[in-house]
Structure formats: C-alpha cells, structure tokens
C-alpha cells in the first residue's frame, strides 16, 4: 500500500511543490540579517515539506508552528525508557503523540471534505487510493498512524542529510563550483538563473555529478547508525551461531568505514562514485545508507530527490558562508548532526546573482 507513494509518477507530482518549499525557505534564510542554525531550520523545512507537500494539509503557519513544537517533543522522547511515570520522557512522548494525532485527525477530515482546487495527487491521496485498490479501506486510526509515520520518515534523517550537505559544500567550494558547471552544461543554469521548466524528474536524474555528491554525503555522514532485523532461521556468522528469533543489528556506519571498496574513507570525494571509479558497484552491501534487502527504506528515492533539489537551489540561487571560526563538532545520536546546529550566514541575491548589500556594507560602498 505504501510503495505507490514513492513511485516515479508520484515523485514527478511532488517535485514542483518540493522546489517551491525549498525556494521559499532559502529566501527566508537569506532575508535574515543574523546567521541561521542550519540543523534546526532544516528540521523546520523537512517538517513543512512533509505536511504541505506529502500530505497536502492546508494548515495555517501559526498552527503549523505549534504542531512542529509538539512534534519535536514527540521525537525527543522516542528513545526514552518505556516507563510510564509522571514527568518521564515516555509520558511526555505519549502525550505529544496524542496531541499530534488530534491535530492530524482534524487535518485529515478537512482534507477529505475539501477536494476542490487540487492540482496534484499528494502522498495521502495516493495512500487512500492504494488502500482501496488492495481491497483495504483505511480506517481513520490507520490514516493517522500512516500520516505520523510519513512525517517521521521524512523529518529527522532528511534534516540531518541536508545539514551535512550544506556543511560539505562550505568545506569544499570546488565541489560547489563543479555542481554549477554541470547545471550550466545541462542547460539548467543560465546567467545565474534556473531555466524555467528545466527541473523535471528525468533531468535531475541525469545530473551524474550531483548524484555522486549526494551519494558521498550519505556515505560519509549517514544519518542513522544502522538497522534491526529478526532472525528467521538459525545461521552461522564467522563461527558464531545466531539463533532463530534473535534480534540483530547491522551497522551502516561501520560498514561504510571498513568496506574494502572505498579508498581514503575519511575523505569527502564525490568522484569515487563517478564512472571511472564506481566504488559502490563492487559487491551488494558495501554501500547501504538506506539499508538493504527487501526491507530497504521505501522513501529513499524521495529523500534523494529532496536533497538533489536542495543542492540545485544552493548551487544556483544562494550565497552562504560559515558564521563561526571553525566547523562544529558532530554528534551521532539520535541522528548525526552538528552539536551547535551549524551557524551559517545566507546572503540575498538580486536578479544578476550579485549579493544585495544592506546596512553598513551598503553605506560604505563595499564591493562584492
């Protein structure tokens, strides 16, 4: 039922709306006179994308802000001890989940009643229709659970990867310039502007260097450490017997760090995925940012599409610089992110891609 949400046709439908959300967000970042906390803002961006694009909810900004605060409280307590005591993280998480589901039920009911003016099929539309095609009319509780799962899947890991992407483009300006060169060569970027109608799904999928950049971000800065599986039948691994019914965890980060196919594993090098090297092609499970096997992440194509759309906008319409003297330390839990969130200053641009001078810089006649 869920798989249809991430089909090629569905992604094509979401793309214009994703681009619009990203454009509006970068415009807001650039208009802020102060540096922004990229990780926090990326969380806000991915939450807005999930609510407005995937689910098609028409929630006012003020209400959306309140829902985001409640959602953050829910996420912060997901990994708490399951002890239902007053003031415990578990209790706070449960209460946040109940508040979220009330808000989601209201949004779902309004959506089901107001079908006019729709110009695309969002994920919730597809989910409902897919359920009917499989002979399963989804209940309101199933719709609320499915909606919450979609938001959760689109939120933390994508915000983590978005932050890592921006940090690497700051660290490696040559990579950013090479991205711009590819966009120009493909007719997407011309005179500092994205050509109208050029960002279709097939065009984006044809940007090979962009694909290499996203792959390298996900290799070196995998948002989550690993995944869990249940053993279906007893087997042996390196002389150890793993009994049926046990839970096992596979480590994505350790795999990426130790896989023999990757050279200089600590170096950010998108070209390792280029046609000349293709380091990810040797073996099935050396590169697995989205897991592997039949339980691989269903939303991986949507996540990569979002990151590519963000990278295109960053390379085409944005100027940004680190707002601190050094790059921040990285923490790995609950998902990989900079400890201080990564402080970055974005600059507004005029139609000729020149930074717009404001304040003292403009008065002093500063040149850019």
Coordinates of N, CA and C in Angstrom, one line a residue, residues 357-366:
X357 N 23.6 44.3 -1.0 CA 24.3 45.0 0.1 C 23.3 45.6 1.0
X358 N 23.4 45.4 2.3 CA 22.5 46.1 3.2 C 23.3 46.7 4.4
X359 N 22.6 47.6 5.1 CA 23.2 48.1 6.3 C 24.5 48.8 6.1
X360 N 25.5 48.6 7.0 CA 26.7 49.3 6.9 C 27.5 49.0 5.7
X361 N 27.4 47.8 5.2 CA 28.2 47.5 3.9 C 27.7 48.4 2.8
X362 N 26.4 48.6 2.6 CA 25.9 49.4 1.6 C 26.3 50.9 1.7
X363 N 26.3 51.3 3.0 CA 26.6 52.7 3.2 C 28.1 53.0 2.9
X364 N 29.0 52.0 3.2 CA 30.4 52.1 3.0 C 30.8 51.8 1.5
X365 N 29.8 51.4 0.7 CA 30.1 51.2 -0.7 C 31.0 49.9 -0.9
X366 N 30.7 48.9 0.0 CA 31.5 47.7 -0.1 C 31.3 47.0 -1.4

